[in-house]
PDB file of C-alpha atoms in Angstrom:
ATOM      1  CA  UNK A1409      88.749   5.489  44.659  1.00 94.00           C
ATOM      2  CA  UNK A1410      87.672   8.268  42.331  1.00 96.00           C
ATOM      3  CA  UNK A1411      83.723   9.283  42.718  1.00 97.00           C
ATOM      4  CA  UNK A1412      81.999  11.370  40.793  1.00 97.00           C
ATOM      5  CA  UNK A1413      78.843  12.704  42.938  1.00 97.00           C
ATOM      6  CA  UNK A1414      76.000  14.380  41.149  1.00 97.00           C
ATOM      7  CA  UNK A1415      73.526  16.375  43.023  1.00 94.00           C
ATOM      8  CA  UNK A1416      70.566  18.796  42.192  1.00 91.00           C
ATOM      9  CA  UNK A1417      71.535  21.582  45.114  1.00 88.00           C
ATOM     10  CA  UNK A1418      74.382  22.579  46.950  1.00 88.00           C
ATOM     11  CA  UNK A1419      74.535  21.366  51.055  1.00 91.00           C
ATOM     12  CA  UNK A1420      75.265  24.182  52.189  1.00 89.00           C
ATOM     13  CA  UNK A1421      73.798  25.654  53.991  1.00 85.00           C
ATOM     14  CA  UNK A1422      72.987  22.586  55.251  1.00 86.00           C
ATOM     15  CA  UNK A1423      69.463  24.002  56.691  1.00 86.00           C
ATOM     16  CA  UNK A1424      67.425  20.540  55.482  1.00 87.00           C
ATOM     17  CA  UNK A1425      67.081  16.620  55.063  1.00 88.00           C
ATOM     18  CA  UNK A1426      68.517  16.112  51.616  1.00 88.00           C
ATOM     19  CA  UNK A1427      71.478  19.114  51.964  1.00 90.00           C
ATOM     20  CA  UNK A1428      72.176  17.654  55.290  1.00 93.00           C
ATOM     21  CA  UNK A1429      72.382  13.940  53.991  1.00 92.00           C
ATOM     22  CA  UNK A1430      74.236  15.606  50.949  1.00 93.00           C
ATOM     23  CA  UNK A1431      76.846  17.375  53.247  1.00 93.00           C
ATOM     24  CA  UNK A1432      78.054  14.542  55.731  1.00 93.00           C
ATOM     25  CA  UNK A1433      78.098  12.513  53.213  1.00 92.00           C
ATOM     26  CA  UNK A1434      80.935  14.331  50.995  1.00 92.00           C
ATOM     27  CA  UNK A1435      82.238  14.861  54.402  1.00 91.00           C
ATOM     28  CA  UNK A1436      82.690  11.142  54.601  1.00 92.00           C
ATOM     29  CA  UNK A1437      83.895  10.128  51.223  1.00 94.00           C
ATOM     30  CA  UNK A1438      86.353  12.346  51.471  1.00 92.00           C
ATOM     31  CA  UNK A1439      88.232  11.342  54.060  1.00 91.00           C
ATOM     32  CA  UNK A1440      88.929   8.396  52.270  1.00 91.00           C
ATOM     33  CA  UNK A1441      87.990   8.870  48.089  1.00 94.00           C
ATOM     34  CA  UNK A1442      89.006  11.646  45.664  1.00 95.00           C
ATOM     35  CA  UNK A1443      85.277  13.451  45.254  1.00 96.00           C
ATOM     36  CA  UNK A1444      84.854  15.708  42.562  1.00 96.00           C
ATOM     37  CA  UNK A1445      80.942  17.311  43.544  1.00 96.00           C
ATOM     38  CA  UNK A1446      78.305  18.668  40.133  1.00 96.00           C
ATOM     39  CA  UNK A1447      75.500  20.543  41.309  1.00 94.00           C
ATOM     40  CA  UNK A1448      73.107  23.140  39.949  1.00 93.00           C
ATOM     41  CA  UNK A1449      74.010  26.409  42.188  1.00 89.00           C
ATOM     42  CA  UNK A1450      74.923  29.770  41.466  1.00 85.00           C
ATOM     43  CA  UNK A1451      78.621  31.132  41.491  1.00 82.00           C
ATOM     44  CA  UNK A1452      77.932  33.336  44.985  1.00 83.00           C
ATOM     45  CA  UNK A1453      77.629  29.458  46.562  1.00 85.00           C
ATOM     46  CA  UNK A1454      80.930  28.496  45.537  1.00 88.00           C
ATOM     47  CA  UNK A1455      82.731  30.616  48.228  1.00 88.00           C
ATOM     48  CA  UNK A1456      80.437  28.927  50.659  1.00 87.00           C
ATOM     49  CA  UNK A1457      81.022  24.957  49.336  1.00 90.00           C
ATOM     50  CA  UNK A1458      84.943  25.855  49.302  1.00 88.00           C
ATOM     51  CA  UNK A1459      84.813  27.131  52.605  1.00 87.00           C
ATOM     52  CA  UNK A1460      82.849  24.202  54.320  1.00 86.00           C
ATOM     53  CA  UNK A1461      85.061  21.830  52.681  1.00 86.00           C
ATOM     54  CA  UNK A1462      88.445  23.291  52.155  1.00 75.00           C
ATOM     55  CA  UNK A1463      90.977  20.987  49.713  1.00 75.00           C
ATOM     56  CA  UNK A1464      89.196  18.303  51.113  1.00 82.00           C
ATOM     57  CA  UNK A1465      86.786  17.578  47.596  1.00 90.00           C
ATOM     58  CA  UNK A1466      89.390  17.407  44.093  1.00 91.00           C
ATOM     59  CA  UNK A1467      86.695  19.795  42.718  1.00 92.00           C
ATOM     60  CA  UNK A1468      83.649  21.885  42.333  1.00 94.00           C
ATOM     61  CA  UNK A1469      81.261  22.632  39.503  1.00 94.00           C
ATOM     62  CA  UNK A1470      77.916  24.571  39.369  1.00 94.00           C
ATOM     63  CA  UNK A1471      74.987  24.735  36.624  1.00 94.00           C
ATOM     64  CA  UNK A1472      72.940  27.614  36.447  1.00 89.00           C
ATOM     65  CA  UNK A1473      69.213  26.409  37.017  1.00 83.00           C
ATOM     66  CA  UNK A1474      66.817  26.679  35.663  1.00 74.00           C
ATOM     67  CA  UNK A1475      63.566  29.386  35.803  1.00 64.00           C
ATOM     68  CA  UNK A1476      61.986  26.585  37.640  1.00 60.00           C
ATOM     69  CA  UNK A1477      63.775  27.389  40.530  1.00 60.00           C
ATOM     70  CA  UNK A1478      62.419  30.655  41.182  1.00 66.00           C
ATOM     71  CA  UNK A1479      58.997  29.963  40.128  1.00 70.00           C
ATOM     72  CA  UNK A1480      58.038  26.963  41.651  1.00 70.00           C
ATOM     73  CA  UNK A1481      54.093  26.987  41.479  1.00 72.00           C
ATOM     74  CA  UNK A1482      54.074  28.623  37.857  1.00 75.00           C
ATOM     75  CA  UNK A1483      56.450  25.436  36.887  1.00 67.00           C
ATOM     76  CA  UNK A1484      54.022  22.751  38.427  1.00 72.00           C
ATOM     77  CA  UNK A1485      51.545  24.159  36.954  1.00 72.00           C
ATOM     78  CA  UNK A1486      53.362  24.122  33.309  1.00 67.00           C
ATOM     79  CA  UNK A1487      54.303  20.466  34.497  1.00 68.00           C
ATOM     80  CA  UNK A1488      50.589  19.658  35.007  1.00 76.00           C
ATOM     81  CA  UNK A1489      50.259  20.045  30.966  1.00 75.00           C
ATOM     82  CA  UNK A1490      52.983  18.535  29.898  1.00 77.00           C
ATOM     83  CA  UNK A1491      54.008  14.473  29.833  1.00 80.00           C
ATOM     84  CA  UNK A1492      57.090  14.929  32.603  1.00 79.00           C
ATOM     85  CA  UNK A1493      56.965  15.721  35.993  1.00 78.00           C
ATOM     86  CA  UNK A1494      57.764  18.595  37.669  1.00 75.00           C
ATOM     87  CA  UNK A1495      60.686  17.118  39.305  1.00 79.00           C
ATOM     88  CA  UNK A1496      62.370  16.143  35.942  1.00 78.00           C
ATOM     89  CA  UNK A1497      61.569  19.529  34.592  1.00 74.00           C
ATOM     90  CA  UNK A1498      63.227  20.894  37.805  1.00 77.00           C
ATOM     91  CA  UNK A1499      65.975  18.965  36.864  1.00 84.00           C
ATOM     92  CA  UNK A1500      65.941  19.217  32.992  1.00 86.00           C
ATOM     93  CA  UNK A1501      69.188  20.859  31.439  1.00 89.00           C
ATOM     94  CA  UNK A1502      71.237  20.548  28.533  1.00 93.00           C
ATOM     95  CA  UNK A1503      74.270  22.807  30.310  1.00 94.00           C
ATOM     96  CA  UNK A1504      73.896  19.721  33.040  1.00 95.00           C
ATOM     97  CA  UNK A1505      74.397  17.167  30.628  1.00 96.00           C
ATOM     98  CA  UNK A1506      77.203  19.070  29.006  1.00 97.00           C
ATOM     99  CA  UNK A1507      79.113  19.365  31.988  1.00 97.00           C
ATOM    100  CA  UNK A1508      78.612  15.936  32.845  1.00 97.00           C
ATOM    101  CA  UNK A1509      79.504  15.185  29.115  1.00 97.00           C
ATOM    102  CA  UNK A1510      82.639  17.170  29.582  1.00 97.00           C
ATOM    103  CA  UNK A1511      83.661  15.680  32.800  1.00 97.00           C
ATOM    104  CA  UNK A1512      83.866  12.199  32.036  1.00 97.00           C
ATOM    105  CA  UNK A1513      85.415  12.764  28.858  1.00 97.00           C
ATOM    106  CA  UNK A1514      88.291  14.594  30.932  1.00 95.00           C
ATOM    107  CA  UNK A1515      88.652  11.991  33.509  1.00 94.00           C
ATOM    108  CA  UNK A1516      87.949   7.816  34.109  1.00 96.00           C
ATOM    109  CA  UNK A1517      85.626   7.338  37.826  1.00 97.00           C
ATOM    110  CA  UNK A1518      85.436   4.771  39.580  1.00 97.00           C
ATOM    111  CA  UNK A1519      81.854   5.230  40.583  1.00 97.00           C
ATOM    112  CA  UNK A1520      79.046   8.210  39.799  1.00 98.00           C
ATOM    113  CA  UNK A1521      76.830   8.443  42.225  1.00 97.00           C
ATOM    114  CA  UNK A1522      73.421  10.491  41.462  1.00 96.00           C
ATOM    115  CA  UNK A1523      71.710  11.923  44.708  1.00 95.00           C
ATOM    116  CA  UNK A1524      67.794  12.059  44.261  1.00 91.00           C
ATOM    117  CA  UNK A1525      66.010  10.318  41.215  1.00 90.00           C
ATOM    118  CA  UNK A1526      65.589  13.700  39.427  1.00 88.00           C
ATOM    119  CA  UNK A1527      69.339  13.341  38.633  1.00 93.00           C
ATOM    120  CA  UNK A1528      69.054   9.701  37.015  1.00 91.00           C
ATOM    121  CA  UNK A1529      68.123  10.542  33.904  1.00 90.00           C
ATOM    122  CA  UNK A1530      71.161  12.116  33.118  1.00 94.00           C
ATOM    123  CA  UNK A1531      73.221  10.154  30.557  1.00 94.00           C
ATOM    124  CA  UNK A1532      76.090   9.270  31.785  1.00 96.00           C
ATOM    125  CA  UNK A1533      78.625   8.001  29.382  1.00 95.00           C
ATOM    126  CA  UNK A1534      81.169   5.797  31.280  1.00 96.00           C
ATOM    127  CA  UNK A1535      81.894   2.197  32.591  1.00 96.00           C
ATOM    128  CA  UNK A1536      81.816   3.297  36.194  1.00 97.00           C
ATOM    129  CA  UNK A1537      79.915   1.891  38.524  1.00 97.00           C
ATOM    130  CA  UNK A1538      76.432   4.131  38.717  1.00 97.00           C
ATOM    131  CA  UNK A1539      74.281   4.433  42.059  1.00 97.00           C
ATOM    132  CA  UNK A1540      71.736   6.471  42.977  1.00 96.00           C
ATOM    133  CA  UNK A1541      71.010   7.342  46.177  1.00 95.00           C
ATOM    134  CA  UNK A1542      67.281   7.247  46.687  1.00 93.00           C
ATOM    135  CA  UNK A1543      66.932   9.771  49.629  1.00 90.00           C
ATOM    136  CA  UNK A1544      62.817   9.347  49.481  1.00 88.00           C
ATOM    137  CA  UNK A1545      60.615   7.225  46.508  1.00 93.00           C
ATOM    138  CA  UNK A1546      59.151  10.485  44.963  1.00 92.00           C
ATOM    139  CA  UNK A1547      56.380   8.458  43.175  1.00 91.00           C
ATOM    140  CA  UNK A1548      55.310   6.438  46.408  1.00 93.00           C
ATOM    141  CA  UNK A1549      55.427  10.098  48.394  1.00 93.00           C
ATOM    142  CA  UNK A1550      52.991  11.401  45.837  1.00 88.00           C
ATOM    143  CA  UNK A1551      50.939   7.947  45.850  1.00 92.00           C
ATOM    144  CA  UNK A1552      50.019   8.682  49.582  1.00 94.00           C
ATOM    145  CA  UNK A1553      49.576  12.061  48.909  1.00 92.00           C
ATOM    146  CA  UNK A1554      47.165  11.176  46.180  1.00 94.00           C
ATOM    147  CA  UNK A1555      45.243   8.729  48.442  1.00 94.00           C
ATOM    148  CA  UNK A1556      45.348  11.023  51.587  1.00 94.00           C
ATOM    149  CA  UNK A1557      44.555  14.270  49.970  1.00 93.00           C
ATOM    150  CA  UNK A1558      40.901  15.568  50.735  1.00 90.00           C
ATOM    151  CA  UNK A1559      40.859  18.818  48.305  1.00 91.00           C
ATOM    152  CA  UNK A1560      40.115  17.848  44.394  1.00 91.00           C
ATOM    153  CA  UNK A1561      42.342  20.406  42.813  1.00 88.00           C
ATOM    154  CA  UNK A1562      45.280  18.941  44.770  1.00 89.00           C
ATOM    155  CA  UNK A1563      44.274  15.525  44.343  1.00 93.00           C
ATOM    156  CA  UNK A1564      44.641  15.606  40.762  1.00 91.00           C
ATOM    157  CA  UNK A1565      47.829  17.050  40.533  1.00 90.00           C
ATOM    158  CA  UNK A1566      49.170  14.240  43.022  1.00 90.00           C
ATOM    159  CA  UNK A1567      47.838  11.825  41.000  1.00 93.00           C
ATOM    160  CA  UNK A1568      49.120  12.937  37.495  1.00 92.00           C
ATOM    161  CA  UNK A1569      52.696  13.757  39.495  1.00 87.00           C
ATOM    162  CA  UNK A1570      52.619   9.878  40.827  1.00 93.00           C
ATOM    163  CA  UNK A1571      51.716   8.214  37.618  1.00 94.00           C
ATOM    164  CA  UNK A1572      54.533  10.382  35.738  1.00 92.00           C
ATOM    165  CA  UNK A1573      56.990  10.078  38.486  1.00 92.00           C
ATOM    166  CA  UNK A1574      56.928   6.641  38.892  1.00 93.00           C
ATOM    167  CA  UNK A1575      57.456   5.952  35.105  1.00 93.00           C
ATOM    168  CA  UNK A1576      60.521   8.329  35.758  1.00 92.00           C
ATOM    169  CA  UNK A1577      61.994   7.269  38.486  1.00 94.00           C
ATOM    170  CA  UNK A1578      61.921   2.965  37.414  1.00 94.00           C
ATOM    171  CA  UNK A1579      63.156   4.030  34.326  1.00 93.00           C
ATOM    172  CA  UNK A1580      66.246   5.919  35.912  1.00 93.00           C
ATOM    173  CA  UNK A1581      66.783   3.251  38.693  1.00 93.00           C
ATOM    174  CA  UNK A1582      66.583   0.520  36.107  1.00 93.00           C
ATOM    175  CA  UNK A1583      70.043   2.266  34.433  1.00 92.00           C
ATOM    176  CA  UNK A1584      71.895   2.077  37.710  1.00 94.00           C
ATOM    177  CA  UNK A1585      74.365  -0.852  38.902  1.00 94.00           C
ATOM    178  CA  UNK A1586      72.740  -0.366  42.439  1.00 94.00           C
ATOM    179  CA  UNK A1587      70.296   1.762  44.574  1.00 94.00           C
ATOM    180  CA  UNK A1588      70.857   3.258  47.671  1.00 94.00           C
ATOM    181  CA  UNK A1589      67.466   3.446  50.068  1.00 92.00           C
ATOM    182  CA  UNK A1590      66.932   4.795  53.643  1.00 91.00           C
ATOM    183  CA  UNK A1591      64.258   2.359  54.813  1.00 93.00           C
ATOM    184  CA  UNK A1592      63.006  -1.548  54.741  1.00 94.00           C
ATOM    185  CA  UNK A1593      59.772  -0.060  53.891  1.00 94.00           C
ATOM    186  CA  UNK A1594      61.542   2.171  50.844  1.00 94.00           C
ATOM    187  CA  UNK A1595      64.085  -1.478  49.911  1.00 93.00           C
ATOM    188  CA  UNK A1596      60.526  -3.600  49.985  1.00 93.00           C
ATOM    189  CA  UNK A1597      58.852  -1.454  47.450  1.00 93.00           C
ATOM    190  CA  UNK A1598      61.958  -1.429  45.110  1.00 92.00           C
ATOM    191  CA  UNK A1599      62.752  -4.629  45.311  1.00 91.00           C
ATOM    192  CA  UNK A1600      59.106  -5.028  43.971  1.00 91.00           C
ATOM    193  CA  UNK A1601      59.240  -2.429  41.259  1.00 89.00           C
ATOM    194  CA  UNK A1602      63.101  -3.045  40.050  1.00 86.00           C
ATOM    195  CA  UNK A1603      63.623  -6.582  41.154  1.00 74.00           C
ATOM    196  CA  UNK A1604      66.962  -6.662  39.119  1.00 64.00           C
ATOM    197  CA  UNK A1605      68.922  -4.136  41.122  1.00 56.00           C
ATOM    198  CA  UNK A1606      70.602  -4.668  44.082  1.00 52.00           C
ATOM    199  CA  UNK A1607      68.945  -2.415  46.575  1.00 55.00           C
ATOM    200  CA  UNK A1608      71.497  -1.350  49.625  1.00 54.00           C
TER     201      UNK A1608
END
């Protein structure tokens, strides 16, 4: 099977949750799939993805990111004014979607699989099957955050990061063929929200 995985960082290092989930789990599909791996990344990390995974993955490509990535408070605040969240401005990139672009028109996939909802909103121009993998439900994260949250400053910015994340993130999971979650808690609420897809 040929799988296309899409992620927004490299997993390697693997030095937390989401590159560690990232990283054994090319370590799995390729024992047994041809895996070509999109991420954004600079060129210094391709030495390091090559050498973690030898021949083992067909393929590597990295996207410059953006300025968000170095400037992380300047961008949420930026995000704060504007009608997206910061996540899908951290994400935002027409070199992305060109690469994307230019790797399905190169070759057919069997599946494309889109790690974190930041990555869903990519278009994705194929008749593979499409899964995201929903390592956490960003807009129910910030919903607690929101409710929780005792200082007023922050408790706005949860708020407006909830309501705009959770229009996001249904509208990307409603484009998949299926949903990956990592809890009953995490299937319950999706199965409420996006009722048609099947939630794994």
């Amino acid at each position: 099977m040929k799988i296309l995985l899409l992620s927004p960082y490299s997993p390697v290092p693997p030095n937390f949750g989401g590159a560690l989930r990232i990283y054994h789990l090319l370590k799995g599909m390729t024992k047994n799939h041809e895996v070509t791996f999109v991420s954004f990344g600079r060129e210094n990390q391709m030495k390091l993805l090559t050498d973690h995974f030898d021949s083992n993955v067909k393929s590597f490509h990295l996207v410059n990111p953006s300025w968000v990535w170095n400037h992380r408070r300047l961008a949420q605040f930026y995000a704060f004014w504007t009608s997206g969240s910061f996540f899908s401005l951290y994400s935002k990139s027409d070199e992305m979607q060109k690469k994307i672009d230019q790797i399905l028109e190169s070759e057919d996939y069997d599946i494309v699989q889109m790690e974190f909802p930041m990555m869903g909103h990519f278009d994705l121009k194929t008749d593979a099957v499409k899964i995201l993998d929903e390592h956490n439900i960003e807009y129910d994260n910030f919903y607690g955050w929101w409710k929780n949250s005792k200082k007023p400053v922050r408790k706005v910015h949860y708020y407006r990061e909830y309501k705009k994340s959770y229009e996001e993130e249904i509208a990307a999971c409603k484009k998949m063929d299926a949903i990956f979650v990592v809890s009953d808690r995490d299937k319950m609420i999706l199965n409420k929200d996006v009722p048609a897809n099947q939630n794994s």
